[in-house]
mmCIF file of C-alpha atoms in Angstrom:
data_model
loop_
_atom_site.group_PDB
_atom_site.id
_atom_site.type_symbol
_atom_site.label_atom_id
_atom_site.label_comp_id
_atom_site.label_asym_id
_atom_site.label_seq_id
_atom_site.Cartn_x
_atom_site.Cartn_y
_atom_site.Cartn_z
ATOM 1 C CA MET A 1 -0.155 0.071 0.137
ATOM 2 C CA GLU A 2 1.488 3.295 -0.701
ATOM 3 C CA LYS A 3 1.628 6.325 1.708
ATOM 4 C CA ILE A 4 0.945 9.870 0.627
ATOM 5 C CA LEU A 5 1.731 12.162 3.641
ATOM 6 C CA LEU A 6 -0.740 15.048 4.107
ATOM 7 C CA ILE A 7 0.917 18.527 6.191
ATOM 8 C CA SER A 8 -1.719 21.161 7.751
ATOM 9 C CA PRO A 9 -1.718 23.834 10.693
ATOM 10 C CA LYS A 10 -4.768 22.667 12.155
ATOM 11 C CA ASP A 11 -7.600 19.221 12.083
ATOM 12 C CA ASN A 12 -10.029 21.875 10.978
ATOM 13 C CA ASN A 13 -8.202 22.097 7.477
ATOM 14 C CA PHE A 14 -8.588 18.696 6.897
ATOM 15 C CA PHE A 15 -11.824 18.053 7.839
ATOM 16 C CA ASN A 16 -13.679 21.336 6.871
ATOM 17 C CA PHE A 17 -11.543 21.084 3.363
ATOM 18 C CA ARG A 18 -10.542 17.789 2.718
ATOM 19 C CA SER A 19 -12.264 15.451 3.960
ATOM 20 C CA GLU A 20 -13.228 14.537 0.285
ATOM 21 C CA LEU A 21 -9.899 14.015 -1.043
ATOM 22 C CA ILE A 22 -8.939 12.247 2.058
ATOM 23 C CA MET A 23 -11.543 9.560 1.707
ATOM 24 C CA LYS A 24 -11.525 9.311 -1.959
ATOM 25 C CA LEU A 25 -7.434 8.439 -0.677
ATOM 26 C CA VAL A 26 -8.653 6.296 1.851
ATOM 27 C CA LYS A 27 -11.134 4.170 -0.564
ATOM 28 C CA ASP A 28 -8.574 3.529 -3.812
ATOM 29 C CA LYS A 29 -6.225 2.235 -1.374
ATOM 30 C CA PHE A 30 -3.936 4.806 0.116
ATOM 31 C CA GLU A 31 -2.470 4.508 3.229
ATOM 32 C CA VAL A 32 -2.760 8.352 4.254
ATOM 33 C CA ILE A 33 -0.924 9.619 7.053
ATOM 34 C CA LEU A 34 -2.093 13.603 8.300
ATOM 35 C CA VAL A 35 -0.174 15.427 10.253
ATOM 36 C CA CYS A 36 -1.242 17.851 12.108
ATOM 37 C CA PRO A 37 -1.625 19.869 15.701
ATOM 38 C CA TYR A 38 -3.860 17.276 17.326
ATOM 39 C CA GLY A 39 -7.616 18.392 17.779
ATOM 40 C CA CYS A 40 -10.412 16.387 18.748
ATOM 41 C CA LYS A 41 -11.526 16.216 14.334
ATOM 42 C CA MET A 42 -8.562 13.557 14.226
ATOM 43 C CA ASP A 43 -10.595 11.854 15.974
ATOM 44 C CA TYR A 44 -13.325 11.171 12.642
ATOM 45 C CA PHE A 45 -9.918 10.780 10.150
ATOM 46 C CA ILE A 46 -8.052 7.410 12.330
ATOM 47 C CA ASN A 47 -11.824 5.877 12.637
ATOM 48 C CA GLN A 48 -11.505 5.597 8.811
ATOM 49 C CA GLY A 49 -8.828 4.324 8.817
ATOM 50 C CA CYS A 50 -6.159 6.786 8.441
ATOM 51 C CA ARG A 51 -2.552 7.725 10.714
ATOM 52 C CA PHE A 52 -1.888 10.419 12.989
ATOM 53 C CA ILE A 53 0.892 12.197 13.546
ATOM 54 C CA ASP A 54 0.445 14.990 15.819
ATOM 55 C CA ILE A 55 3.161 17.530 14.651
ATOM 56 C CA GLN A 56 2.391 21.316 17.035
ATOM 57 C CA VAL A 57 2.525 24.803 14.823
ATOM 58 C CA ASP A 58 2.988 28.124 16.070
ATOM 59 C CA ARG A 59 1.161 29.144 13.019
ATOM 60 C CA ARG A 60 2.026 32.463 13.242
ATOM 61 C CA GLY A 61 4.960 32.653 15.329
ATOM 62 C CA THR A 62 8.176 34.279 13.692
ATOM 63 C CA ASN A 63 10.267 33.140 16.621
ATOM 64 C CA PRO A 64 13.193 31.244 14.151
ATOM 65 C CA ILE A 65 14.157 28.859 17.222
ATOM 66 C CA ASN A 66 10.445 27.516 17.342
ATOM 67 C CA ASP A 67 10.884 27.621 13.419
ATOM 68 C CA MET A 68 13.750 25.579 12.995
ATOM 69 C CA LYS A 69 11.769 22.886 15.541
ATOM 70 C CA LEU A 70 9.073 23.054 12.837
ATOM 71 C CA ILE A 71 11.237 21.539 10.072
ATOM 72 C CA TYR A 72 12.997 18.962 12.307
ATOM 73 C CA ASN A 73 10.034 17.444 13.295
ATOM 74 C CA TYR A 74 9.079 17.564 9.205
ATOM 75 C CA PHE A 75 12.666 16.267 8.135
ATOM 76 C CA LYS A 76 12.072 13.137 11.091
ATOM 77 C CA VAL A 77 8.672 12.385 9.803
ATOM 78 C CA ILE A 78 8.561 12.367 6.230
ATOM 79 C CA LYS A 79 11.993 10.881 6.232
ATOM 80 C CA MET A 80 10.988 7.489 8.674
ATOM 81 C CA GLU A 81 8.010 7.348 6.748
ATOM 82 C CA GLN A 82 9.097 7.409 2.757
ATOM 83 C CA PRO A 83 5.635 8.864 1.325
ATOM 84 C CA LYS A 84 5.075 8.706 -2.354
ATOM 85 C CA ILE A 85 3.737 11.754 -2.361
ATOM 86 C CA VAL A 86 3.059 15.373 0.032
ATOM 87 C CA LEU A 87 0.551 17.301 -0.406
ATOM 88 C CA THR A 88 0.894 20.435 1.734
ATOM 89 C CA TYR A 89 -1.591 23.528 3.117
ATOM 90 C CA THR A 90 -1.225 27.270 4.143
ATOM 91 C CA ALA A 91 1.924 29.284 3.990
ATOM 92 C CA LYS A 92 4.208 28.151 7.047
ATOM 93 C CA SER A 93 3.140 24.519 6.177
ATOM 94 C CA SER A 94 3.575 24.147 3.006
ATOM 95 C CA ILE A 95 7.046 26.385 2.518
ATOM 96 C CA TYR A 96 8.687 23.967 6.032
ATOM 97 C CA GLY A 97 7.153 20.421 4.122
ATOM 98 C CA GLY A 98 7.810 21.853 0.891
ATOM 99 C CA PHE A 99 12.095 22.325 1.842
ATOM 100 C CA VAL A 100 11.924 18.939 3.999
ATOM 101 C CA CYS A 101 10.589 17.268 0.691
ATOM 102 C CA ARG A 102 12.996 19.180 -1.872
ATOM 103 C CA LEU A 103 15.995 18.217 0.778
ATOM 104 C CA LEU A 104 14.627 14.087 1.025
ATOM 105 C CA ASN A 105 13.763 14.368 -2.871
ATOM 106 C CA ILE A 106 10.227 13.539 -2.256
ATOM 107 C CA PRO A 107 7.216 15.233 -4.777
ATOM 108 C CA TYR A 108 4.542 17.281 -3.213
ATOM 109 C CA ILE A 109 1.522 18.965 -4.266
ATOM 110 C CA THR A 110 1.792 22.777 -2.434
ATOM 111 C CA ASN A 111 -1.659 24.005 -1.429
ATOM 112 C CA ASN A 112 -0.474 28.149 -0.292
ATOM 113 C CA ALA A 113 -3.872 29.851 -0.258
ATOM 114 C CA GLY A 114 -3.370 33.343 -0.728
ATOM 115 C CA ILE A 115 -1.027 35.657 -0.369
ATOM 116 C CA MET A 116 -0.617 38.149 3.214
ATOM 117 C CA ASN A 117 0.673 41.838 1.868
ATOM 118 C CA ASN A 118 3.493 41.670 5.169
ATOM 119 C CA GLU A 119 5.076 44.425 5.725
ATOM 120 C CA GLY A 120 7.797 45.111 7.184
ATOM 121 C CA TRP A 121 11.106 42.638 7.404
ATOM 122 C CA LEU A 122 8.786 40.450 6.617
ATOM 123 C CA GLY A 123 7.558 41.060 3.852
ATOM 124 C CA LYS A 124 11.212 41.322 2.028
ATOM 125 C CA LEU A 125 11.480 37.773 4.058
ATOM 126 C CA MET A 126 8.506 36.309 2.680
ATOM 127 C CA PRO A 127 9.790 36.151 -1.077
ATOM 128 C CA ILE A 128 13.132 33.811 -0.298
ATOM 129 C CA LEU A 129 11.305 31.641 1.691
ATOM 130 C CA TYR A 130 8.240 31.172 -0.713
ATOM 131 C CA LYS A 131 11.503 29.883 -3.051
ATOM 132 C CA ILE A 132 12.971 27.500 -0.546
ATOM 133 C CA GLY A 133 9.938 25.774 0.041
ATOM 134 C CA PHE A 134 8.257 25.778 -3.528
ATOM 135 C CA GLN A 135 11.393 25.812 -5.407
ATOM 136 C CA LYS A 136 10.825 22.001 -6.194
ATOM 137 C CA ALA A 137 7.274 21.266 -6.464
ATOM 138 C CA SER A 138 5.845 19.055 -8.640
ATOM 139 C CA CYS A 139 2.464 20.978 -8.937
ATOM 140 C CA ILE A 140 0.975 24.218 -7.379
ATOM 141 C CA MET A 141 -2.325 23.973 -7.116
ATOM 142 C CA TYR A 142 -3.263 28.652 -6.558
ATOM 143 C CA GLN A 143 -7.006 29.713 -5.498
ATOM 144 C CA ASN A 144 -7.511 33.032 -6.960
ATOM 145 C CA ASN A 145 -5.775 34.864 -9.573
ATOM 146 C CA GLU A 146 -3.645 37.457 -7.620
ATOM 147 C CA GLU A 147 -2.090 34.192 -5.887
ATOM 148 C CA ARG A 148 -1.067 32.749 -9.322
ATOM 149 C CA GLU A 149 0.333 35.984 -10.562
ATOM 150 C CA TYR A 150 2.539 36.668 -8.235
ATOM 151 C CA PHE A 151 4.806 33.171 -7.551
ATOM 152 C CA ASN A 152 4.219 33.022 -11.356
ATOM 153 C CA ARG A 153 6.832 36.668 -11.335
ATOM 154 C CA LEU A 154 8.928 35.159 -8.567
ATOM 155 C CA PHE A 155 9.267 31.610 -10.779
ATOM 156 C CA ASP A 156 9.904 33.319 -13.874
ATOM 157 C CA TYR A 157 6.609 31.181 -14.665
ATOM 158 C CA LYS A 158 8.896 27.742 -14.957
ATOM 159 C CA LEU A 159 6.698 26.254 -12.245
ATOM 160 C CA TYR A 160 3.833 23.666 -13.459
ATOM 161 C CA TYR A 161 -0.067 24.753 -11.529
ATOM 162 C CA ARG A 162 -3.016 23.707 -11.509
ATOM 163 C CA SER A 163 -5.876 26.812 -10.918
ATOM 164 C CA ILE A 164 -8.780 25.799 -7.977
ATOM 165 C CA PRO A 165 -11.808 27.461 -6.695
ATOM 166 C CA GLY A 166 -10.323 27.158 -3.690
ATOM 167 C CA SER A 167 -11.275 24.012 -1.319
ATOM 168 C CA GLY A 168 -14.779 24.594 -2.892
ATOM 169 C CA VAL A 169 -18.662 22.817 -1.025
ATOM 170 C CA ASN A 170 -19.908 20.111 -1.115
ATOM 171 C CA LEU A 171 -23.153 20.970 -2.348
ATOM 172 C CA ASP A 172 -24.793 17.440 -0.880
ATOM 173 C CA VAL A 173 -23.477 18.741 2.539
ATOM 174 C CA PHE A 174 -24.297 22.678 2.698
ATOM 175 C CA LYS A 175 -27.434 22.448 0.930
ATOM 176 C CA LEU A 176 -30.147 25.775 -0.181
ATOM 177 C CA LYS A 177 -32.009 26.548 2.970
ATOM 178 C CA PRO A 178 -35.834 28.384 2.801
ATOM 179 C CA TYR A 179 -34.393 32.182 3.050
ATOM 180 C CA PRO A 180 -35.627 33.219 6.870
ATOM 181 C CA ASN A 181 -37.809 36.245 7.168
ATOM 182 C CA ASP A 182 -36.519 39.581 7.443
ATOM 183 C CA ASP A 183 -38.370 41.053 10.869
ATOM 184 C CA VAL A 184 -34.882 40.607 12.620
ATOM 185 C CA ILE A 185 -32.167 40.995 10.358
ATOM 186 C CA ILE A 186 -29.721 38.182 10.913
ATOM 187 C CA PHE A 187 -25.147 39.117 9.296
ATOM 188 C CA ASN A 188 -23.174 36.481 10.615
ATOM 189 C CA PHE A 189 -19.102 36.748 11.521
ATOM 190 C CA VAL A 190 -16.819 33.472 10.812
ATOM 191 C CA ALA A 191 -13.298 33.740 11.375
ATOM 192 C CA ARG A 192 -10.753 33.750 14.010
ATOM 193 C CA ILE A 193 -11.190 36.479 15.742
ATOM 194 C CA VAL A 194 -7.789 38.448 14.903
ATOM 195 C CA SER A 195 -7.809 41.474 13.802
ATOM 196 C CA ILE A 196 -7.001 40.541 9.967
ATOM 197 C CA LYS A 197 -9.756 38.446 9.227
ATOM 198 C CA GLY A 198 -11.460 42.292 9.547
ATOM 199 C CA ILE A 199 -12.995 42.202 13.523
ATOM 200 C CA ASN A 200 -12.134 46.356 13.959
ATOM 201 C CA GLU A 201 -13.956 46.437 10.906
ATOM 202 C CA PHE A 202 -16.757 44.336 11.728
ATOM 203 C CA LEU A 203 -17.496 45.961 15.310
ATOM 204 C CA GLU A 204 -17.414 48.896 14.236
ATOM 205 C CA CYS A 205 -20.309 48.308 11.475
ATOM 206 C CA ALA A 206 -22.675 46.192 13.372
ATOM 207 C CA THR A 207 -22.537 49.265 16.402
ATOM 208 C CA ARG A 208 -23.261 52.067 13.427
ATOM 209 C CA ILE A 209 -25.682 49.861 12.467
ATOM 210 C CA LYS A 210 -27.340 48.652 15.173
ATOM 211 C CA ASN A 211 -28.101 51.725 16.480
ATOM 212 C CA LYS A 212 -29.943 53.024 12.820
ATOM 213 C CA TYR A 213 -31.087 49.709 13.065
ATOM 214 C CA PRO A 214 -31.662 48.457 15.494
ATOM 215 C CA ASN A 215 -33.762 45.671 14.352
ATOM 216 C CA THR A 216 -30.341 43.674 12.874
ATOM 217 C CA ARG A 217 -28.354 40.967 14.847
ATOM 218 C CA PHE A 218 -24.613 40.879 14.169
ATOM 219 C CA ILE A 219 -22.979 37.184 15.275
ATOM 220 C CA ILE A 220 -19.827 35.985 15.315
ATOM 221 C CA TYR A 221 -18.760 33.205 15.607
ATOM 222 C CA GLY A 222 -15.043 31.460 16.004
ATOM 223 C CA GLU A 223 -11.958 30.971 18.353
ATOM 224 C CA TYR A 224 -9.891 33.639 20.004
ATOM 225 C CA ASP A 225 -6.466 34.115 18.164
ATOM 226 C CA ASP A 226 -5.673 37.876 19.510
ATOM 227 C CA LYS A 227 -7.371 37.601 23.410
ATOM 228 C CA ARG A 228 -7.809 41.247 23.470
ATOM 229 C CA TYR A 229 -10.598 40.797 20.671
ATOM 230 C CA GLU A 230 -12.246 39.222 24.018
ATOM 231 C CA LYS A 231 -12.931 41.847 27.246
ATOM 232 C CA LYS A 232 -14.358 44.291 23.825
ATOM 233 C CA ILE A 233 -16.716 42.252 22.378
ATOM 234 C CA ASN A 234 -17.671 40.770 25.678
ATOM 235 C CA ASP A 235 -18.988 44.404 26.295
ATOM 236 C CA LEU A 236 -20.235 45.213 22.912
ATOM 237 C CA ALA A 237 -22.083 41.967 23.981
ATOM 238 C CA GLY A 238 -23.456 43.217 26.807
ATOM 239 C CA LYS A 239 -24.928 46.070 24.968
ATOM 240 C CA GLY A 240 -26.659 44.875 23.058
ATOM 241 C CA ILE A 241 -25.067 44.937 19.485
ATOM 242 C CA VAL A 242 -23.408 42.071 18.686
ATOM 243 C CA GLU A 243 -23.580 38.509 20.002
ATOM 244 C CA TYR A 244 -20.869 35.918 20.301
ATOM 245 C CA GLY A 245 -21.394 32.754 18.806
ATOM 246 C CA GLY A 246 -18.487 30.604 20.236
ATOM 247 C CA ILE A 247 -16.631 27.877 18.123
ATOM 248 C CA LYS A 248 -19.431 25.899 15.818
ATOM 249 C CA ILE A 249 -18.186 22.740 14.194
ATOM 250 C CA ASP A 250 -21.144 22.102 12.117
ATOM 251 C CA MET A 251 -22.118 26.081 10.703
ATOM 252 C CA LYS A 252 -25.466 24.844 9.117
ATOM 253 C CA PRO A 253 -27.563 25.461 11.311
ATOM 254 C CA TYR A 254 -26.390 29.257 12.390
ATOM 255 C CA ILE A 255 -25.847 29.359 8.506
ATOM 256 C CA GLU A 256 -29.320 28.936 7.935
ATOM 257 C CA LEU A 257 -30.673 31.446 10.724
ATOM 258 C CA ALA A 258 -28.592 34.647 8.596
ATOM 259 C CA HIS A 259 -29.797 36.219 5.883
ATOM 260 C CA ALA A 260 -25.781 37.338 4.969
ATOM 261 C CA VAL A 261 -22.420 36.978 6.358
ATOM 262 C CA ILE A 262 -19.735 39.297 6.330
ATOM 263 C CA HIS A 263 -16.360 38.914 5.806
ATOM 264 C CA PRO A 264 -13.971 41.642 6.153
ATOM 265 C CA SER A 265 -10.951 40.117 5.642
ATOM 266 C CA TYR A 266 -7.625 41.179 4.954
ATOM 267 C CA TYR A 267 -6.283 38.173 2.348
ATOM 268 C CA GLU A 268 -7.814 35.093 1.614
ATOM 269 C CA GLY A 269 -6.537 32.370 -0.700
ATOM 270 C CA MET A 270 -10.528 30.864 -2.100
ATOM 271 C CA THR A 271 -12.853 31.674 1.121
ATOM 272 C CA ASN A 272 -14.287 29.067 2.657
ATOM 273 C CA VAL A 273 -17.068 31.296 4.626
ATOM 274 C CA VAL A 274 -18.195 33.159 1.548
ATOM 275 C CA LEU A 275 -18.698 29.864 -0.226
ATOM 276 C CA GLU A 276 -20.330 28.408 2.299
ATOM 277 C CA HIS A 277 -22.961 30.607 3.392
ATOM 278 C CA SER A 278 -23.890 30.828 -0.788
ATOM 279 C CA ALA A 279 -24.301 27.724 -0.932
ATOM 280 C CA MET A 280 -27.048 27.719 1.609
ATOM 281 C CA GLY A 281 -29.195 30.286 -0.454
ATOM 282 C CA ARG A 282 -27.299 33.122 1.642
ATOM 283 C CA VAL A 283 -26.352 36.878 0.651
ATOM 284 C CA CYS A 284 -22.716 37.388 0.627
ATOM 285 C CA LEU A 285 -20.829 41.113 1.786
ATOM 286 C CA GLY A 286 -17.482 41.205 1.764
ATOM 287 C CA ALA A 287 -14.124 42.865 0.885
ATOM 288 C CA ASP A 288 -12.616 43.549 -2.864
ATOM 289 C CA ILE A 289 -9.760 41.299 -2.493
ATOM 290 C CA ALA A 290 -8.168 38.415 -4.130
ATOM 291 C CA GLY A 291 -9.941 35.950 -2.706
ATOM 292 C CA VAL A 292 -13.020 36.735 -1.619
ATOM 293 C CA ARG A 293 -14.215 38.531 -5.082
ATOM 294 C CA GLU A 294 -13.925 35.406 -6.558
ATOM 295 C CA GLY A 295 -17.210 34.290 -5.014
ATOM 296 C CA ILE A 296 -19.273 36.938 -5.118
ATOM 297 C CA GLU A 297 -20.938 38.699 -7.421
ATOM 298 C CA ASP A 298 -21.336 42.323 -6.845
ATOM 299 C CA GLY A 299 -25.003 43.692 -6.883
ATOM 300 C CA LEU A 300 -25.920 39.582 -7.878
ATOM 301 C CA THR A 301 -25.065 37.915 -5.647
ATOM 302 C CA GLY A 302 -23.868 39.991 -3.157
ATOM 303 C CA TYR A 303 -22.339 43.160 -2.434
ATOM 304 C CA LEU A 304 -19.152 44.016 -2.538
ATOM 305 C CA PHE A 305 -17.387 47.299 -0.205
ATOM 306 C CA GLU A 306 -12.975 48.061 -0.064
ATOM 307 C CA GLN A 307 -10.706 46.761 2.231
ATOM 308 C CA LYS A 308 -10.709 48.409 6.302
ATOM 309 C CA ASN A 309 -12.293 50.899 5.013
ATOM 310 C CA VAL A 310 -15.713 50.733 7.588
ATOM 311 C CA ASP A 311 -17.819 53.664 5.568
ATOM 312 C CA SER A 312 -17.735 51.372 2.651
ATOM 313 C CA MET A 313 -18.587 48.418 5.035
ATOM 314 C CA ILE A 314 -21.847 50.297 5.908
ATOM 315 C CA LYS A 315 -23.231 51.646 3.025
ATOM 316 C CA ALA A 316 -22.845 47.853 0.958
ATOM 317 C CA VAL A 317 -24.898 46.483 4.547
ATOM 318 C CA GLU A 318 -27.309 49.599 4.349
ATOM 319 C CA LYS A 319 -27.742 48.787 0.571
ATOM 320 C CA PHE A 320 -28.429 44.544 1.975
ATOM 321 C CA ILE A 321 -31.299 45.891 4.302
ATOM 322 C CA ASN A 322 -33.261 48.009 2.092
ATOM 323 C CA LEU A 323 -33.294 45.946 0.221
ATOM 324 C CA PRO A 324 -37.518 44.611 -0.250
ATOM 325 C CA TYR A 325 -37.173 40.929 1.010
ATOM 326 C CA GLU A 326 -38.266 39.216 -2.422
ATOM 327 C CA SER A 327 -34.726 41.067 -3.401
ATOM 328 C CA LYS A 328 -33.138 40.045 -0.855
ATOM 329 C CA ARG A 329 -33.493 35.744 -0.888
ATOM 330 C CA GLU A 330 -33.788 36.277 -4.959
ATOM 331 C CA MET A 331 -29.912 37.065 -4.500
ATOM 332 C CA GLY A 332 -29.430 34.260 -2.246
ATOM 333 C CA LEU A 333 -30.357 31.684 -5.126
ATOM 334 C CA LYS A 334 -28.118 33.355 -7.610
ATOM 335 C CA ALA A 335 -25.349 32.854 -4.885
ATOM 336 C CA ARG A 336 -26.699 29.437 -4.456
ATOM 337 C CA LYS A 337 -26.570 28.715 -8.577
ATOM 338 C CA LYS A 338 -23.042 30.290 -8.832
ATOM 339 C CA MET A 339 -21.434 27.807 -6.453
ATOM 340 C CA GLU A 340 -22.598 24.837 -8.920
ATOM 341 C CA THR A 341 -21.821 26.340 -11.745
ATOM 342 C CA GLU A 342 -18.388 27.214 -10.273
ATOM 343 C CA PHE A 343 -17.197 25.753 -6.494
ATOM 344 C CA ASN A 344 -18.521 22.862 -6.499
ATOM 345 C CA ARG A 345 -15.731 20.460 -4.772
ATOM 346 C CA GLU A 346 -15.548 17.499 -6.955
ATOM 347 C CA LEU A 347 -13.810 20.001 -9.575
ATOM 348 C CA VAL A 348 -11.204 20.471 -6.992
ATOM 349 C CA VAL A 349 -11.101 16.939 -5.736
ATOM 350 C CA ASN A 350 -10.689 15.517 -9.051
ATOM 351 C CA THR A 351 -8.067 18.427 -9.833
ATOM 352 C CA TYR A 352 -5.624 16.205 -7.221
ATOM 353 C CA ILE A 353 -6.338 12.876 -8.037
ATOM 354 C CA GLU A 354 -5.832 14.054 -11.532
ATOM 355 C CA GLU A 355 -2.472 15.936 -10.333
ATOM 356 C CA ILE A 356 -1.629 12.549 -7.541
ATOM 357 C CA LYS A 357 -1.818 9.875 -10.339
ATOM 358 C CA ARG A 358 0.872 11.655 -13.023
ATOM 359 C CA ILE A 359 3.071 12.504 -10.582
ATOM 360 C CA VAL A 360 2.944 8.412 -8.889
ATOM 361 C CA GLY A 361 1.381 6.641 -11.299
ATOM 362 C CA SER A 362 -2.392 4.963 -11.062
ATOM 363 C CA VAL A 363 -5.140 5.258 -7.866
#
């Protein structure tokens, strides 16, 4: 049985976005090895016959000692397992995992999932790290056009790549649901609670909109990646401006309750938040950035607003609030249709299987 090893910084990256691919590989008789920090969602894959190796990852840390430990741990595991191919996901896991595969001469497919606009020394360092980690990739999976063009320029158009619609969305899992009445309009925020996901702008928008439109609710779902926001959100919740919904393993019931999602992120590969809400027939209001704009047709399936611009966000939110009910509902239906034609997760799984066959032979 051939081994295939997947590296990710979190268990929910595998569970939420790669389950269909992983189960396809298990079905096709690969020995699937999942490498990430332990989380409860790994139990599902273990029960399905996958192997799990716990390697801790400081996803946003810049401590060189910790990063060297991570590289060493990846090296030990990959050298010991000798997989036929390695699949890497997100920047740090892809850079360091790719570097190790390069040293060990093991084929690997990279999925970086977006280009973050780093400033200062980190911004100067990232292109060097990308070259170190991605130079010998058997294939790079690009989630949006901006990411593709950045790397094509960085590597002088010499790397082989495929373009995919992000992680896609499972249309059988995220089913179209009836649109709720709009006596009270519910806006979701679904993301890690950290500045780069636009939480500051969301909180300011909620404060100003709630004062003008009391028949609105702003509900935040996600983990506190930055604990400094906990007090601020609790204070606003105490004033009735926002609600904290916590961390949800299954977001579908909460998407169903909502009328729209607001996604003010600063950068994305291809945001699953937009894809999942759209698949269930909900309107999406998102920052006009790569990885978000591809999932929203401005004025048809939702609205785009200027990144980091609260006034622009509020304008989009008010425009949505003031739509007639049937127009809101119709927007949601068009969002679902867009997912069916452009973002079906089967497209992503099929692309990966094609590349694995090309690189290692029959699957």
